[in-house]
XYZ file of N, CA, C and O in Angstrom:
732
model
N 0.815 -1.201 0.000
C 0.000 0.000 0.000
C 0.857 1.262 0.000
O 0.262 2.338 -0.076
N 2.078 1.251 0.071
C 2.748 2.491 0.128
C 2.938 3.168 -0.740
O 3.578 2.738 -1.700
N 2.440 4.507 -0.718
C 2.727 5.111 -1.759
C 1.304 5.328 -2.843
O 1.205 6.086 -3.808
N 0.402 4.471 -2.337
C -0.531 4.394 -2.851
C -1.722 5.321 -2.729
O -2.095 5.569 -1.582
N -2.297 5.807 -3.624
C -3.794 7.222 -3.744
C -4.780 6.751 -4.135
O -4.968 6.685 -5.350
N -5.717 6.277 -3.234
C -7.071 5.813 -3.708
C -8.329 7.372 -3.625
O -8.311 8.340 -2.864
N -9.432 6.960 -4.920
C -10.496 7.763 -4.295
C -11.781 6.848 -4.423
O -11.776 5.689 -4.838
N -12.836 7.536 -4.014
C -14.515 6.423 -4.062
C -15.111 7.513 -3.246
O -14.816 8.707 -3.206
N -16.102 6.772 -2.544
C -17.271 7.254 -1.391
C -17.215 6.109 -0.328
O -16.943 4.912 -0.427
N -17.633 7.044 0.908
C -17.380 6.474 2.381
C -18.543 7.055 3.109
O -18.576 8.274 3.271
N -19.215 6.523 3.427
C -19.781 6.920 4.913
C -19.585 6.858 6.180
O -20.039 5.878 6.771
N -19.057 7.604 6.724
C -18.127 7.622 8.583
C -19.228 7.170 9.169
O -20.428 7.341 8.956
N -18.569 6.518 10.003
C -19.777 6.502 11.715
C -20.040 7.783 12.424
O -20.673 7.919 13.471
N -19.541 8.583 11.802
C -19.570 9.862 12.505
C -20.709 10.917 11.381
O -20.671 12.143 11.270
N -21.435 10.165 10.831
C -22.525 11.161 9.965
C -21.627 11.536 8.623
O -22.503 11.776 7.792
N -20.317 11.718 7.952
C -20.074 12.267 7.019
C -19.863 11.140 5.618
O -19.170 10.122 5.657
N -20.845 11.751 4.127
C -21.285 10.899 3.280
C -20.578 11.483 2.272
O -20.644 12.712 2.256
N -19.847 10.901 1.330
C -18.770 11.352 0.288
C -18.346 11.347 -0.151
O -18.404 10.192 -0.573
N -17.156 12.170 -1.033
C -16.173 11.563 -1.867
C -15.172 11.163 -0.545
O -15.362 11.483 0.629
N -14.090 10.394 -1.083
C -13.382 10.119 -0.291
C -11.912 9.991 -0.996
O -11.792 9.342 -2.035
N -10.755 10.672 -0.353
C -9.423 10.380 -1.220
C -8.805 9.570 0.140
O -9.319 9.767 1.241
N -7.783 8.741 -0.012
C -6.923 7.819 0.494
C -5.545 8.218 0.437
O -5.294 8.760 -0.639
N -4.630 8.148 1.162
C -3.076 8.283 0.788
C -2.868 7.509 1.873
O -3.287 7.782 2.998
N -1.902 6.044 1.429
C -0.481 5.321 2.407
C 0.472 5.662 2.122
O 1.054 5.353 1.082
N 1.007 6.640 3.282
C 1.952 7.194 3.338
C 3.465 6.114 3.843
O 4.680 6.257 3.703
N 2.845 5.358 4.282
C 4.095 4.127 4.525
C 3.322 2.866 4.197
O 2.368 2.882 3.419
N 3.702 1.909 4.732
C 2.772 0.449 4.367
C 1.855 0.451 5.236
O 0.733 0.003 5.000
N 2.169 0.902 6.240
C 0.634 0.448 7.195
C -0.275 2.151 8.069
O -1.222 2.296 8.842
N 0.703 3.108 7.365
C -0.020 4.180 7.907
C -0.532 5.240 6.522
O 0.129 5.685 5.584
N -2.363 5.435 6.973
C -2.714 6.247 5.690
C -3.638 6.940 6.053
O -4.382 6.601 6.974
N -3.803 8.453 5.147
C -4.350 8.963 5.495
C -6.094 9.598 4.777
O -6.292 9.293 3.601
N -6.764 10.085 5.210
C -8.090 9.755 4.597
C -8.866 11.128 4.992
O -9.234 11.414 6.131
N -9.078 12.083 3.585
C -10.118 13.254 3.316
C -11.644 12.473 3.190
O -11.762 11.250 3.258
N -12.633 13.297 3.021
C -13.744 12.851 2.991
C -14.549 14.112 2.847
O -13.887 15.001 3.382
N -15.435 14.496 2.472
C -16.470 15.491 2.404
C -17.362 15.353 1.273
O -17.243 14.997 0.100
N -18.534 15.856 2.216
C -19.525 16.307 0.971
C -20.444 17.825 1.556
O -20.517 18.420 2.631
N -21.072 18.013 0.113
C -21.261 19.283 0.041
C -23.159 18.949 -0.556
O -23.615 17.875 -0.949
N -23.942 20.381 -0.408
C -25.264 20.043 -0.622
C -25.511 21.825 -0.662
O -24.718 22.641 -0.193
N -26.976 22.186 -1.434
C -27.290 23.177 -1.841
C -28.549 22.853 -1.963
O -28.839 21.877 -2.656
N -29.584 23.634 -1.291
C -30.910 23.290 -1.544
C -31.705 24.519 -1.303
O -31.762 25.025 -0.182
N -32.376 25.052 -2.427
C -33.424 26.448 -2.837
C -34.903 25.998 -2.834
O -35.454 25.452 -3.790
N -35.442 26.271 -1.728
C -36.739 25.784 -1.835
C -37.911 26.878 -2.238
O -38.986 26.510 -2.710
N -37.537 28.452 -1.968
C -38.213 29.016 -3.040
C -37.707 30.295 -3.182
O -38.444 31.217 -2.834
N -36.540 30.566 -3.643
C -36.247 31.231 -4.564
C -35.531 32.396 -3.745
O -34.821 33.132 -4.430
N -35.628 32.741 -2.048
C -34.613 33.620 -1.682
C -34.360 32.667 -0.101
O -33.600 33.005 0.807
N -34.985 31.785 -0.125
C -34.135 30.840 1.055
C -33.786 29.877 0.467
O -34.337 29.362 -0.506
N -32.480 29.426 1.214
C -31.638 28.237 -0.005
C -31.263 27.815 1.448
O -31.717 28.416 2.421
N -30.455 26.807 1.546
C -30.019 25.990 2.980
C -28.542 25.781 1.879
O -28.648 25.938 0.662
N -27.264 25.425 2.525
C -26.212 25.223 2.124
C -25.571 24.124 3.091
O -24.980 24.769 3.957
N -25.423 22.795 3.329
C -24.388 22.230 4.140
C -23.238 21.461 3.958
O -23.418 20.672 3.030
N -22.567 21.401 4.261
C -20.833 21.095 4.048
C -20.764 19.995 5.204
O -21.524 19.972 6.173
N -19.825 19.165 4.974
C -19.413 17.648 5.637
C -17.970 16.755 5.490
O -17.606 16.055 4.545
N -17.388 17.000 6.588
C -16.153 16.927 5.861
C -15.478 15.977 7.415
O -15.846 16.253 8.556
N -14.493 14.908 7.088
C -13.650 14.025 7.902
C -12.269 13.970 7.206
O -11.917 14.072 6.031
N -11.425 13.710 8.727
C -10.083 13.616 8.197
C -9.796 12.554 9.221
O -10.236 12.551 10.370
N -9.024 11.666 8.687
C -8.854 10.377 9.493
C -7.291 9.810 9.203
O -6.923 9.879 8.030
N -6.353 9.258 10.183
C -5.479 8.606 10.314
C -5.738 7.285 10.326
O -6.478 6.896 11.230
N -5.313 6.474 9.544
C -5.641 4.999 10.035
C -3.953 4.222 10.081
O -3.005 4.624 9.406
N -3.913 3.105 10.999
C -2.923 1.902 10.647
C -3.412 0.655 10.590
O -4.080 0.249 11.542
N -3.174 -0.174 9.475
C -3.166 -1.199 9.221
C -2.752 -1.997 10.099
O -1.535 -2.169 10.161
N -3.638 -2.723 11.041
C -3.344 -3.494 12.200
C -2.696 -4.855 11.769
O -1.664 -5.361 12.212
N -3.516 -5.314 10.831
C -3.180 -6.635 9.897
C -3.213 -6.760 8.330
O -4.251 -6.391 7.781
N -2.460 -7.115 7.757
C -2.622 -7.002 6.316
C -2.459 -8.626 5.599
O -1.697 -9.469 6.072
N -3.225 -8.831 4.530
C -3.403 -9.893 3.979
C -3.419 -9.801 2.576
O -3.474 -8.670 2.094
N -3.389 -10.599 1.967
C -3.085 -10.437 0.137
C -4.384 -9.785 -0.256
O -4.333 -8.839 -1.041
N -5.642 -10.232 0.252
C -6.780 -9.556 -0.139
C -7.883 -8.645 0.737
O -8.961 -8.215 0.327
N -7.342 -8.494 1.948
C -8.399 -7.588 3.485
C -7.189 -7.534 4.111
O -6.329 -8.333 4.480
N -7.395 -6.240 4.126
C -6.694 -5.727 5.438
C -7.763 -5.024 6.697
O -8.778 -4.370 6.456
N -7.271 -5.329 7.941
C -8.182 -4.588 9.261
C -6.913 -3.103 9.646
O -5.684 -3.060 9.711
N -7.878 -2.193 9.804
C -7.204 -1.056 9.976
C -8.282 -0.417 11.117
O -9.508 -0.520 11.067
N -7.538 0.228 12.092
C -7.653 0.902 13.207
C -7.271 2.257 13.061
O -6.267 2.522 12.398
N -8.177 3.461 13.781
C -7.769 4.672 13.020
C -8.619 5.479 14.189
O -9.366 5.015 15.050
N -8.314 6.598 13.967
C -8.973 8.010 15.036
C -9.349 9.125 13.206
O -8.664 9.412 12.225
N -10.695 9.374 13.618
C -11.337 10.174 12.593
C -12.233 11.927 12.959
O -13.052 11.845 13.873
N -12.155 12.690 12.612
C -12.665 14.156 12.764
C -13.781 14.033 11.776
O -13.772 13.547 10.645
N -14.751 14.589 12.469
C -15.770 15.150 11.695
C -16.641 16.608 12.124
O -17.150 17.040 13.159
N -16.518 17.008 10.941
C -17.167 18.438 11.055
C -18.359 18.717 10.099
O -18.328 18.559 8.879
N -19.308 19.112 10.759
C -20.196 19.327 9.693
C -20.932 20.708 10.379
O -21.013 21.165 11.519
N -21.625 21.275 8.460
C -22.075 22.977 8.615
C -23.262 22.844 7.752
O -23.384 22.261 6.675
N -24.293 23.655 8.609
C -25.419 23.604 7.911
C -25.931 25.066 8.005
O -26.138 25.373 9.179
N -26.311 26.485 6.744
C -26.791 27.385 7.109
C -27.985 27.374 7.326
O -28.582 26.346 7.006
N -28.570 28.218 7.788
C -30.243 28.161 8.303
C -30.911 29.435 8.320
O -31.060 30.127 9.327
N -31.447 29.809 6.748
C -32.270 30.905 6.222
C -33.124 31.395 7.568
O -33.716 30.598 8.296
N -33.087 32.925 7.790
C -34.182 33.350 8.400
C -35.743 33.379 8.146
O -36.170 33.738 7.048
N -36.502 33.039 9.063
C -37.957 32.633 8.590
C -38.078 34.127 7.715
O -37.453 35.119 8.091
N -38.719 34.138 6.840
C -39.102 35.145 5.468
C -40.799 36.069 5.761
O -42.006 35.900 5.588
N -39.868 37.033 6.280
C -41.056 38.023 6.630
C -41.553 39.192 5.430
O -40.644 39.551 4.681
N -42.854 39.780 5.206
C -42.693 40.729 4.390
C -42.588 41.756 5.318
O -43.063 41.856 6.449
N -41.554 42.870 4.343
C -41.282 43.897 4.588
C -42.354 45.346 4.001
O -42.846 45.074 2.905
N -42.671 46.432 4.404
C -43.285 47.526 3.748
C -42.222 48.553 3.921
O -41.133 48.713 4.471
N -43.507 49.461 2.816
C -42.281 50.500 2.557
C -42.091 51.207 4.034
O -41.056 51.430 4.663
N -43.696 51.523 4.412
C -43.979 52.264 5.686
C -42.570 51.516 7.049
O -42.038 52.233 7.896
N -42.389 50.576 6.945
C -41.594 49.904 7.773
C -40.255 50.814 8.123
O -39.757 50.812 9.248
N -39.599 51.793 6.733
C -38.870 51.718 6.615
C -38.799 53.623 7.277
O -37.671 54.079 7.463
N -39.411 54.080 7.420
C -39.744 55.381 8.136
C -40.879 55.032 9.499
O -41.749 55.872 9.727
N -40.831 54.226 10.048
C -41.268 54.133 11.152
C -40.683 54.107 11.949
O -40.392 52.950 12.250
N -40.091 55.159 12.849
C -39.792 54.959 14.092
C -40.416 54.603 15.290
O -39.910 54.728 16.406
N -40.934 54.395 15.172
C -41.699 53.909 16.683
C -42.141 53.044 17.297
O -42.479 52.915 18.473
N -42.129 51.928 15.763
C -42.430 50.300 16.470
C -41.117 49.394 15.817
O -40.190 49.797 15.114
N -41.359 48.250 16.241
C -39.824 47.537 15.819
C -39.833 46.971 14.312
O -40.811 46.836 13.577
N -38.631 46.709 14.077
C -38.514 46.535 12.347
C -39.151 45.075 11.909
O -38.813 44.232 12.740
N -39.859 44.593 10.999
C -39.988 43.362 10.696
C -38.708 42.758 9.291
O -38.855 41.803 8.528
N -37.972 43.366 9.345
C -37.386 42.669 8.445
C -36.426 41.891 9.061
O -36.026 41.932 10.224
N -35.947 40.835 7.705
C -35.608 38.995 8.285
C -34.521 39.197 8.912
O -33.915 40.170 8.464
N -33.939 38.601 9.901
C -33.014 38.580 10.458
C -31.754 37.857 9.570
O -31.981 37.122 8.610
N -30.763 38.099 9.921
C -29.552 37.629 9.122
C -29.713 36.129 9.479
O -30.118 35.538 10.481
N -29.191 35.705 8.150
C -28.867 33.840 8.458
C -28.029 33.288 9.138
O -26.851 33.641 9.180
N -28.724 31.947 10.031
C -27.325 31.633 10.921
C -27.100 30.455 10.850
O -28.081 29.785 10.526
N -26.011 29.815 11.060
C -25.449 28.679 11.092
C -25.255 27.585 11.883
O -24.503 27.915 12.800
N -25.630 26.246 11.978
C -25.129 25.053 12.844
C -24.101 24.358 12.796
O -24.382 23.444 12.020
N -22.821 24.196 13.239
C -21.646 23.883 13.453
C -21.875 22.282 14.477
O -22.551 22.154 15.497
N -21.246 21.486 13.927
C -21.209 19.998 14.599
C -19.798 19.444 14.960
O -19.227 19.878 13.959
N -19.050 18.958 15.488
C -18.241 17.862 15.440
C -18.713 16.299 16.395
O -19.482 15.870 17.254
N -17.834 16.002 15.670
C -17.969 14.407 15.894
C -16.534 13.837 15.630
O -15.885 13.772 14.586
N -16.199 13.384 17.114
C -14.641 12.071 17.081
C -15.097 10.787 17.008
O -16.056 10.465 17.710
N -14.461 9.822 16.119
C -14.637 8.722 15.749
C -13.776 7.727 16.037
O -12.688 8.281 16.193
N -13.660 6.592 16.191
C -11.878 5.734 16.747
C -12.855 4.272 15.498
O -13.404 3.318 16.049
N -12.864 4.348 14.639
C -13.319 3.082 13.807
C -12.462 2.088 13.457
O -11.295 2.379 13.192
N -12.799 1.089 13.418
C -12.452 -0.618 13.156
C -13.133 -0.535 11.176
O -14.215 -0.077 10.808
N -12.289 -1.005 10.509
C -12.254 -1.321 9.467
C -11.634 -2.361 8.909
O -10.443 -2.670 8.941
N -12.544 -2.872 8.394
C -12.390 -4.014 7.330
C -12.189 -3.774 5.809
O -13.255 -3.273 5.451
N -11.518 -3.856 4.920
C -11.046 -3.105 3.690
C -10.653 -4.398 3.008
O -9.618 -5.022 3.244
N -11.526 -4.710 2.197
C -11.457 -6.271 0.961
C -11.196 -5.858 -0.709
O -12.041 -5.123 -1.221
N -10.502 -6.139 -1.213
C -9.958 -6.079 -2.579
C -10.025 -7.024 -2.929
O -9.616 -8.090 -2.469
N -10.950 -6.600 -4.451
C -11.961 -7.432 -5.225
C -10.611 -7.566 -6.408
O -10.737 -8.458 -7.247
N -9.345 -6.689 -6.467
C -8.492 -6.315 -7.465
C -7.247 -5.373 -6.561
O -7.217 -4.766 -5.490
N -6.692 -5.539 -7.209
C -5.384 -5.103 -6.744
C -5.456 -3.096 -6.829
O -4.524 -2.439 -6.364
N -6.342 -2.609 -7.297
C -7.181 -1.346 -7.514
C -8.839 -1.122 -6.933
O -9.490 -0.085 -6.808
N -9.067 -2.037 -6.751
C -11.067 -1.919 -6.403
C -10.586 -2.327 -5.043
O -9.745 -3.183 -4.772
N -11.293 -1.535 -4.213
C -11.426 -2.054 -2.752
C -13.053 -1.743 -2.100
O -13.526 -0.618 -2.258
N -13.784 -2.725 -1.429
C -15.079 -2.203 -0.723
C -14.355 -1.903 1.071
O -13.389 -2.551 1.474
N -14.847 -1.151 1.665
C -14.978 -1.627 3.109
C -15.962 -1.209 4.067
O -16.949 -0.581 3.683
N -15.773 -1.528 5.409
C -17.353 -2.005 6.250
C -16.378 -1.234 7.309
O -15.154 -1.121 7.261
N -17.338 -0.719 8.322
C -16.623 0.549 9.196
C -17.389 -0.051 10.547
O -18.339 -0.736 10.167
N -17.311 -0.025 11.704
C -17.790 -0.192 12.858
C -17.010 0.714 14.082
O -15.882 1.060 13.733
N -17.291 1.033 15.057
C -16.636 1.413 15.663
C -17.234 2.242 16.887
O -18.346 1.988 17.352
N -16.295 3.390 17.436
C -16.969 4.114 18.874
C -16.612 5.347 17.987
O -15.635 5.598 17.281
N -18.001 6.166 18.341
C -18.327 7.507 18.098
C -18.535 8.718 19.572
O -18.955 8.591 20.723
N -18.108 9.603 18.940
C -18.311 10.748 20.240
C -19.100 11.965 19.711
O -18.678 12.691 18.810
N -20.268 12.126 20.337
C -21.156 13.168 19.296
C -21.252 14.480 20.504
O -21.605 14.446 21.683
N -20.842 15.447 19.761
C -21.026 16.388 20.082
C -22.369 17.262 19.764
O -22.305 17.813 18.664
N -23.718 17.534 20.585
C -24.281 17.935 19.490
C -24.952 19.187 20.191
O -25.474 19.224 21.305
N -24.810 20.190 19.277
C -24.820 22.063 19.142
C -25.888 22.540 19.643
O -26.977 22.010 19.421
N -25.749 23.626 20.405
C -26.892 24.499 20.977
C -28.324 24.099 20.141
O -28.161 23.305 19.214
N -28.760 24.250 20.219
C -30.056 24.331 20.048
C -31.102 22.659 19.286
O -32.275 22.517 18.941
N -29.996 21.792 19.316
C -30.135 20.257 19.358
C -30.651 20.001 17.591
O -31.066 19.007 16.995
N -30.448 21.070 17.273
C -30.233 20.471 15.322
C -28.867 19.539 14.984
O -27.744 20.025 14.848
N -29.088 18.540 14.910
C -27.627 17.667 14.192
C -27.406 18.343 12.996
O -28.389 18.887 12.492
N -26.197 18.439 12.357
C -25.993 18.604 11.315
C -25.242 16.622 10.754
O -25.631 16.131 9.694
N -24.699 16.204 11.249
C -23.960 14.925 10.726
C -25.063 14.004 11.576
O -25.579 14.161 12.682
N -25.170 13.111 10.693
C -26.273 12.001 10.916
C -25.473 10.949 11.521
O -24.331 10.780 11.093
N -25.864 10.314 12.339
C -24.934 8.949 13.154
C -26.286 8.201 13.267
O -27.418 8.685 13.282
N -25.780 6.508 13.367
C -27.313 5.976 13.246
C -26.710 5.028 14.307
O -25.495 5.097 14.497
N -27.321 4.304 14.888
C -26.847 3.102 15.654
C -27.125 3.330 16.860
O -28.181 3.932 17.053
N -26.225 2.907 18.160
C -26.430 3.437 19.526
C -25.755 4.769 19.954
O -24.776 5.051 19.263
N -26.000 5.475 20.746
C -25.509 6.539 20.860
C -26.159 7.470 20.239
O -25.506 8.502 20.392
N -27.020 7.660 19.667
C -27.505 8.554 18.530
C -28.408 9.715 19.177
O -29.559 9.326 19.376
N -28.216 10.777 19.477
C -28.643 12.070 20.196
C -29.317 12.826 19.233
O -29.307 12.648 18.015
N -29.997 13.820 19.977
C -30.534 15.070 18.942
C -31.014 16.075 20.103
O -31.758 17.031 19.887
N -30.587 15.798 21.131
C -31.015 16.898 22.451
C -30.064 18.070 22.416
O -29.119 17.980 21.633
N -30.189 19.247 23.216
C -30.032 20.436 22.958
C -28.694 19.968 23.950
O -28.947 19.189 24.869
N -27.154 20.482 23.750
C -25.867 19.881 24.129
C -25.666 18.781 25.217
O -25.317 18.467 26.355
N -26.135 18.453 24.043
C -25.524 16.872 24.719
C -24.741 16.078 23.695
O -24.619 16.126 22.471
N -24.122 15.120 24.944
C -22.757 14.629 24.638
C -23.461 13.203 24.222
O -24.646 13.188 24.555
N -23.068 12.138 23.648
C -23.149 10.838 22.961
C -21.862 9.835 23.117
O -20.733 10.324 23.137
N -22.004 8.819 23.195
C -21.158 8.072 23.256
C -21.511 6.699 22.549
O -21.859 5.787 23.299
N -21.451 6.420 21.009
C -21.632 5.400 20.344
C -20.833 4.011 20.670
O -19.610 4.123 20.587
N -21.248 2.930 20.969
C -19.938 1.744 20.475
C -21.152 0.570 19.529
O -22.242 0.055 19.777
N -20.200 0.574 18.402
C -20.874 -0.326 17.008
C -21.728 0.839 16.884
O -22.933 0.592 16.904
N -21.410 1.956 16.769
C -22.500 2.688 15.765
C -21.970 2.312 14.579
O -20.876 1.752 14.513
N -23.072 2.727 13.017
C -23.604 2.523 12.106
C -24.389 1.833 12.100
O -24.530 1.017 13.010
N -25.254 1.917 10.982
C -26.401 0.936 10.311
C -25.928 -0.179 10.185
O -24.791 -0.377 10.612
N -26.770 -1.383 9.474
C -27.415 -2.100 9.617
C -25.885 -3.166 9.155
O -25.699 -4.219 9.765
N -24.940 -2.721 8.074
C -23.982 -2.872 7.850
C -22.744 -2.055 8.374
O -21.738 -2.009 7.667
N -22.782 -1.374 9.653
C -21.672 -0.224 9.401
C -21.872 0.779 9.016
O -22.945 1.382 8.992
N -20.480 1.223 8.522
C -20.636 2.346 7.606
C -19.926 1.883 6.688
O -18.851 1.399 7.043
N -20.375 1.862 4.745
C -19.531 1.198 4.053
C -19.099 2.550 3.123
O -19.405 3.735 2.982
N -18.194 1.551 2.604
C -17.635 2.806 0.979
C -16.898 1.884 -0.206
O -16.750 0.675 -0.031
N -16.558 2.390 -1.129
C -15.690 1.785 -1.803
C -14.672 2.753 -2.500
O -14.967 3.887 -2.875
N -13.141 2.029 -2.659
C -11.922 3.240 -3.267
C -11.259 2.571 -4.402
O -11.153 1.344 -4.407
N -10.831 3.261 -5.309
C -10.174 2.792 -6.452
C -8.939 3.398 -6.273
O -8.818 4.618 -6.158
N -8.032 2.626 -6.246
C -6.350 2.957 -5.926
C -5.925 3.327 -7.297
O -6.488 2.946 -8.323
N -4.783 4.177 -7.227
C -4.157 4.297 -8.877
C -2.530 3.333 -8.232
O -1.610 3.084 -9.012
């Protein structure tokens, strides 16, 4: 694996769904981007924007001609903006001193992290195609006002206003899977 640059899609135990790039930087230590991105206009001056992004260290605990198990510590950050509810404005609004303004308040944002320590299983179908299956312990951090932005499914899985989480075998039903194509 050294020396080697894979990319595909991954889904973390930690909510982040994506492209995914790979680098083994030695034989058994590599390193791993991840993000995805989303844009959604539902009518025409509120739009939602969220961003999703992991960075992960892994080492190859065991390696075999065709699966390797790799052990790793993973970051996740995720951003979601959040349009102000859409008030109308008048003209009169705008020379009124005397009562308060109705126009929309500026847009604000939900900020997430999530630490991950995942167990991976990584099988090569080809000496270039790889699938793998993710399990592991998650740490959810989750933001004032109890909107998740990164989705975690399994045990541990919160949505209360700051509170802390503590996953072990989070993911679905399989994990969390992905697949990478090495050059």
């Amino acid at each position: 694996m050294n020396g080697k640059f894979g990319v595909g899609y991954t889904q973390t135990i930690g909510g982040v769904g994506g492209f995914s790039f790979r680098y083994w930087a030695t034989r058994s230590i590599g390193l791993e981007l991840d993000f995805g991105l989303s844009f959604v206009n539902s009518d025409g001056d509120r739009s939602t924007t969220e961003f999703v992004a992991a960075v992960g260290l892994f080492y190859a605990l065991v390696q075999h001609r065709s699966t390797n198990l790799l052990i790793g510590v993973r970051g996740d950050i995720g951003f979601r903006s959040q349009p102000a509810a859409s008030t109308p404005v008048l003209v009169a609004d705008g020379i009124d001193n005397q009562s308060a303004s109705t126009t929309s308040e500026a847009s604000g944002g939900i900020l997430q992290f999530n630490l991950e320590f995942p167990l991976m299983v990584e099988y090569f179908f080809t000496d270039t195609f790889a699938i793998n299956l993710t399990v592991g312990i998650v740490l959810i951090f989750v933001p004032d006002g109890g909107t998740t932005v990164l989705n975690t499914l399994g045990p541990g899985t919160v949505a209360a206003t700051d509170t802390f989480a503590v996953g072990i075998g989070a993911g679905g039903l399989l994990g969390s899977a992905g697949f990478t194509f090495y050059f």
